[in-house]
Short mmCIF file of C-alpha atoms in Angstrom, two decimals:
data_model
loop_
_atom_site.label_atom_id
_atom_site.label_comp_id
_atom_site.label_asym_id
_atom_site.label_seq_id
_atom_site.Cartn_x
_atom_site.Cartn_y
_atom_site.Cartn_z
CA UNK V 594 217.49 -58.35 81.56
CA UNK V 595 220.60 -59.21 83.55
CA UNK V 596 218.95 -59.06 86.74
CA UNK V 597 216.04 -61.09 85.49
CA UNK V 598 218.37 -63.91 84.11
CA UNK V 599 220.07 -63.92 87.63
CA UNK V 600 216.51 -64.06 89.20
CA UNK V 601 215.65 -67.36 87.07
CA UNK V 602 218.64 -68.86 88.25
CA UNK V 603 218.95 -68.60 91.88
CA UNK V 604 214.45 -69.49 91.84
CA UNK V 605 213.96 -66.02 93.01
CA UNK V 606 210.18 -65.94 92.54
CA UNK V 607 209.89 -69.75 94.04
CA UNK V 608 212.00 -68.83 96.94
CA UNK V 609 210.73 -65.71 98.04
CA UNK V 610 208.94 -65.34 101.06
CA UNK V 611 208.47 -69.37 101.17
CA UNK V 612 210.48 -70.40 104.46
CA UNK V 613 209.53 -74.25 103.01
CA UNK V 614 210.80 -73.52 99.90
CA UNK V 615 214.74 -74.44 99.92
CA UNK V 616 217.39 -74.06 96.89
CA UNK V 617 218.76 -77.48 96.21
CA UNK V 618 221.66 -79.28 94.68
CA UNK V 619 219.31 -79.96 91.89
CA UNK V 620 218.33 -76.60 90.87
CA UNK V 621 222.15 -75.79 90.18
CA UNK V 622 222.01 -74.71 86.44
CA UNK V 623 218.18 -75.54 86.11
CA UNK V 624 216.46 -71.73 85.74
CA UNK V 625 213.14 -71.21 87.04
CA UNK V 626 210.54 -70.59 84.38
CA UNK V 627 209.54 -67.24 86.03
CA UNK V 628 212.18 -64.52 87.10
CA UNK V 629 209.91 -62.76 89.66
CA UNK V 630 205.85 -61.82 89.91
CA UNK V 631 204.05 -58.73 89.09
CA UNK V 632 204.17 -57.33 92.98
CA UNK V 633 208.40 -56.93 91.63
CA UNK V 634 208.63 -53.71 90.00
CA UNK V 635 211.19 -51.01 89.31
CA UNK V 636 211.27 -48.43 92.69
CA UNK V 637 210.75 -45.00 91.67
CA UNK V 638 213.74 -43.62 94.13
CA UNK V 639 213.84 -40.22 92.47
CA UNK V 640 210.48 -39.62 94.29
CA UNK V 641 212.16 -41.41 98.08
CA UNK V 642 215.26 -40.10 98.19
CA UNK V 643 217.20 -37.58 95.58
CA UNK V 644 220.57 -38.16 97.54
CA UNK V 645 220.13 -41.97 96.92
CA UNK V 646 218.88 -41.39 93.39
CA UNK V 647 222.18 -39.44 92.31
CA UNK V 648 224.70 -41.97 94.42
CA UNK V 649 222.88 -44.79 92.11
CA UNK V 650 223.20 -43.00 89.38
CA UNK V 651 227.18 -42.11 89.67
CA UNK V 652 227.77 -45.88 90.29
CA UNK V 653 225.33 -46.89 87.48
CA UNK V 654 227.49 -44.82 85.27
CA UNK V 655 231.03 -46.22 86.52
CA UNK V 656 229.51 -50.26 86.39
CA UNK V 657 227.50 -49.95 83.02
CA UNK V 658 228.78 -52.92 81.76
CA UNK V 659 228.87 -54.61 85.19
CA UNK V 660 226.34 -58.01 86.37
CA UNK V 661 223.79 -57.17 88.78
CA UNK V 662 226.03 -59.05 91.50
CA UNK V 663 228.89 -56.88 91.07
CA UNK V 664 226.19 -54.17 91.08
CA UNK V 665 224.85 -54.54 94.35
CA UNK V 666 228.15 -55.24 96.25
CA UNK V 667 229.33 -52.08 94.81
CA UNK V 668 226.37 -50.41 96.25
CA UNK V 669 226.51 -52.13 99.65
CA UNK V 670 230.56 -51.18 99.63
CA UNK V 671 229.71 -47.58 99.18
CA UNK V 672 227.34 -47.56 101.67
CA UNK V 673 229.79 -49.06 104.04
CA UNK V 674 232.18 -46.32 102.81
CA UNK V 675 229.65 -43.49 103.60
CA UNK V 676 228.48 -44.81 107.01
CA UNK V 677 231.95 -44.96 107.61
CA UNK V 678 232.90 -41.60 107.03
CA UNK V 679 229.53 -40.57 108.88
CA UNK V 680 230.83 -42.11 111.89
CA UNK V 681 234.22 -40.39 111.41
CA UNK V 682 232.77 -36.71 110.85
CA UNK V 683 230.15 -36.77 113.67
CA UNK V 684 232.73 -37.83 115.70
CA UNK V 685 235.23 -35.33 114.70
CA UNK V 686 232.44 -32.51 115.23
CA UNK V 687 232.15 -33.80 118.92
CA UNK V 688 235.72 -33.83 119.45
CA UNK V 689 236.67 -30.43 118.05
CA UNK V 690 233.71 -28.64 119.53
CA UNK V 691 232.80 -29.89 122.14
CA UNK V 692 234.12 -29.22 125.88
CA UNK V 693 235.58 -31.33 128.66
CA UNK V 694 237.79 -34.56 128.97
CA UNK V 695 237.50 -37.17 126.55
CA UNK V 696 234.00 -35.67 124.64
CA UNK V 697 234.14 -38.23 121.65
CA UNK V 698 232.83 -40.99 124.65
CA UNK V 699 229.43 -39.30 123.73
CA UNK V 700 229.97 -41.40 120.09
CA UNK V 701 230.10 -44.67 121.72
CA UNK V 702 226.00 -44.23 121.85
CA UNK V 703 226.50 -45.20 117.94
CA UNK V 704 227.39 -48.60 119.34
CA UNK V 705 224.57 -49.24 121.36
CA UNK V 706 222.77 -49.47 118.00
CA UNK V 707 223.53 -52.61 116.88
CA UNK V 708 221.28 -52.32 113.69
CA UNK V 709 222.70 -49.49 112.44
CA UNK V 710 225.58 -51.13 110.53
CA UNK V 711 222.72 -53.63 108.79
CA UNK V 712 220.58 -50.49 108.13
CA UNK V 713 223.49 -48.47 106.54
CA UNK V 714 224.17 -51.19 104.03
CA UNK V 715 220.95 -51.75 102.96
CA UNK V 716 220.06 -51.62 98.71
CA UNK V 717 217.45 -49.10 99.87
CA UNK V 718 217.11 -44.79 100.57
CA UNK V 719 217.28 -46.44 104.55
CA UNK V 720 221.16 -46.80 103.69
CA UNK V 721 222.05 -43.33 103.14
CA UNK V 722 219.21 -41.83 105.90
CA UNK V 723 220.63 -44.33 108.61
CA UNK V 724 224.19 -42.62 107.49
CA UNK V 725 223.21 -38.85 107.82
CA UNK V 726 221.29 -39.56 110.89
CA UNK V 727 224.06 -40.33 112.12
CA UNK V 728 226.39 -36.87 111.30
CA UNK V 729 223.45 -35.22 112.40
CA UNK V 730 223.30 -37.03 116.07
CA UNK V 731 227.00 -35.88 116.02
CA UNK V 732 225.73 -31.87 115.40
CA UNK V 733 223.45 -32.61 117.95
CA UNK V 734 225.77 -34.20 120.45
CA UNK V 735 228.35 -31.25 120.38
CA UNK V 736 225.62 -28.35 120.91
CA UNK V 737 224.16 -30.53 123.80
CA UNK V 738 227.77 -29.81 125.57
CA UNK V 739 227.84 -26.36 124.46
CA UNK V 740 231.60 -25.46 124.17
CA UNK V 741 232.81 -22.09 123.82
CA UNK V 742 232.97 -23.32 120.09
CA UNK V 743 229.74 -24.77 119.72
CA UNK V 744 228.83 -21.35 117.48
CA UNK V 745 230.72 -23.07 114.43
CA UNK V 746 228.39 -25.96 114.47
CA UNK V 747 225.68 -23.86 112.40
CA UNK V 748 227.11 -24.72 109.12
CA UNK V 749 227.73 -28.28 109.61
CA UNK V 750 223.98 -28.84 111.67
CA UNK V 751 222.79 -26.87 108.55
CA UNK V 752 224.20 -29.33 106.01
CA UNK V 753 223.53 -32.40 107.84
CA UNK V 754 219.74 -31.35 108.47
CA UNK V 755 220.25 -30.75 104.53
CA UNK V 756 221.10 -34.29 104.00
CA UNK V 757 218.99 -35.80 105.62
CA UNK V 758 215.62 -33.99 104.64
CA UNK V 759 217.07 -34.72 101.10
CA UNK V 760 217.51 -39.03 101.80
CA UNK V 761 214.01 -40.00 102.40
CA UNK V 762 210.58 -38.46 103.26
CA UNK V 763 210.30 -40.27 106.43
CA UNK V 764 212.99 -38.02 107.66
CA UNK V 765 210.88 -35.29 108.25
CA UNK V 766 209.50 -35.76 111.73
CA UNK V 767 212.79 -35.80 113.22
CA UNK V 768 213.50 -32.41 112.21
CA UNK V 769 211.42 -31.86 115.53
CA UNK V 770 214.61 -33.19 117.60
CA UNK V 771 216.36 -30.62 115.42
CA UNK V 772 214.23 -27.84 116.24
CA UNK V 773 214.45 -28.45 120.21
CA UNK V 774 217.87 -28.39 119.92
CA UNK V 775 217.92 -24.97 117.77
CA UNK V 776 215.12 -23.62 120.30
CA UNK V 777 217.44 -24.21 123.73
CA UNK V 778 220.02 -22.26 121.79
CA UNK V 779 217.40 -19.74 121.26
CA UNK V 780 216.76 -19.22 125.10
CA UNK V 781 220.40 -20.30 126.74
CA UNK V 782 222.80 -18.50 123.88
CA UNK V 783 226.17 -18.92 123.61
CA UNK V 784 228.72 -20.13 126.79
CA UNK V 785 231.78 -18.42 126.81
CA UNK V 786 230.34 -15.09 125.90
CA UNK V 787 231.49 -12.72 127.97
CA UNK V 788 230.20 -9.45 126.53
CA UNK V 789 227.15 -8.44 124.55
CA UNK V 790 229.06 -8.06 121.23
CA UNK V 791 230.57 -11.34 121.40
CA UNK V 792 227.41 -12.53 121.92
CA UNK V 793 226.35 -11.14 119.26
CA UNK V 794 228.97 -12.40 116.79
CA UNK V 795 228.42 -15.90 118.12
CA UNK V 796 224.68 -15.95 117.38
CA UNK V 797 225.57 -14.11 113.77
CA UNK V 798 227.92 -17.06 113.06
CA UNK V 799 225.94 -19.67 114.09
CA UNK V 800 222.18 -18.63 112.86
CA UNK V 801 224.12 -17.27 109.39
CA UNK V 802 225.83 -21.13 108.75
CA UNK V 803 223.07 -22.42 109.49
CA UNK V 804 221.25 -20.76 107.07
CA UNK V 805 223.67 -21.47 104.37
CA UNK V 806 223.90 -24.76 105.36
CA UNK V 807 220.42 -26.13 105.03
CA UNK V 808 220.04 -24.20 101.43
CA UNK V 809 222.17 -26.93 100.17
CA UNK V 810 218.75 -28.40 100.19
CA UNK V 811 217.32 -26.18 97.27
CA UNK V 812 220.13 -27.96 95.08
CA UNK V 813 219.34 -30.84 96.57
CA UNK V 814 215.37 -31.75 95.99
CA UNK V 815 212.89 -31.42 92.82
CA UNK V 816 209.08 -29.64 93.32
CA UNK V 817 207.86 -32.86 93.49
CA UNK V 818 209.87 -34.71 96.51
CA UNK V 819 209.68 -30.78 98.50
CA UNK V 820 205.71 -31.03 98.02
CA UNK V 821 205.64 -34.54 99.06
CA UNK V 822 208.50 -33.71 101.90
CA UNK V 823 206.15 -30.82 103.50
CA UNK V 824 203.12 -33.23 103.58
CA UNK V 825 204.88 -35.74 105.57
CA UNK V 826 206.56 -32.61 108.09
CA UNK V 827 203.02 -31.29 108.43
#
């Protein structure tokens, strides 16, 4: 009702899409009749993205009594937050994983991207997908350089993957860049390796967090979205 009220007031319905339509001085405390048209209706985000469903719901719960304003700038704050953090911990896998001088310079790609700040803020499932696109990039920076370390990057590649099959079901074809990645460490192995046993516990380590880390999923995703998930994969 709030968000209806709000709609009237600022001529929503007039407004939208309209580039010749204008709010002016005059319409200041004059509502609209009409709050918004039929093609306006409630998003069913449960069935888009569970990840984005349960952060809306946790803020829903903290701001039940807030406006709609204070509503949405909490959501685009969080997102900011979360990007944010994304940024931080894809970086951070880089840099503690990865070999050579100065390896985080491999994050600076994130700012040839100028639209992924807009796309991380966004009231939308786009806002948390743009953010764990990003921690994955950063699982799939630091096995591109391969480190002697690069074994402890199942779990986290695992997780992210995860995440990011779990934020929207247009996710699903980049799970191919994924698998090419998983497939050269299929054929190259492990650097640093000298012997077959060590070998061995490096492929153990990485294949087992792996594993663990993309059955977060299972806790992650309803029969309906994983049905609808593996349609859009296929």
């Amino acid at each position: 009702a709030q968000a209806a009220d709000w709609a009237r007031l600022g001529h929503f319905e007039r407004i939208k899409f309209h580039a010749d339509e204008k709010f002016r001085p005059v319409d200041v405390g004059h509502p609209n009749s009409e709050a918004w048209d039929s093609q306006v209706l409630a998003e069913d985000v449960a069935s888009r993205s569970p990840t984005t469903f349960k952060l809306w719901t946790w803020i829903g719960r903290a701001l039940r009594d807030a406006s709609p304003p204070r509503i949405l700038l909490t959501v685009r704050l969080v997102n900011v937050l979360v990007f944010a953090l994304a940024v931080g911990l894809g970086t951070a896998l880089v840099l503690s994983t990865a070999a050579g001088p100065y390896p985080q310079l491999a994050c600076l790609a994130y700012l040839l991207v100028p639209t992924l700040p807009f796309f991380a803020m966004h009231v939308s499932e786009f806002a948390l997908l743009t953010s764990t696109y990003v921690l994955l990039s950063g699982c799939v920076l630091a096995l591109f350089h391969d480190s002697p370390r690069s074994h402890y990057l199942g779990l986290p590649t695992g997780i992210a993957s995860a995440l990011v099959m779990a934020s929207g079901r247009s996710a699903g074809p980049i799970m191919a860049v994924v698998g090419g990645a998983l497939l050269a460490r299929i054929l190259l192995g492990s650097r640093g390796a000298a012997r077959l046993t060590e070998h061995a516990r490096h492929a153990a380590v990485f294949w087992a967090g792996l594993g663990l880390g993309t059955s977060v999923l299972a806790g992650l995703i309803g029969p309906g979205y994983r049905a609808s998930l593996w349609k859009t994969v296929a």
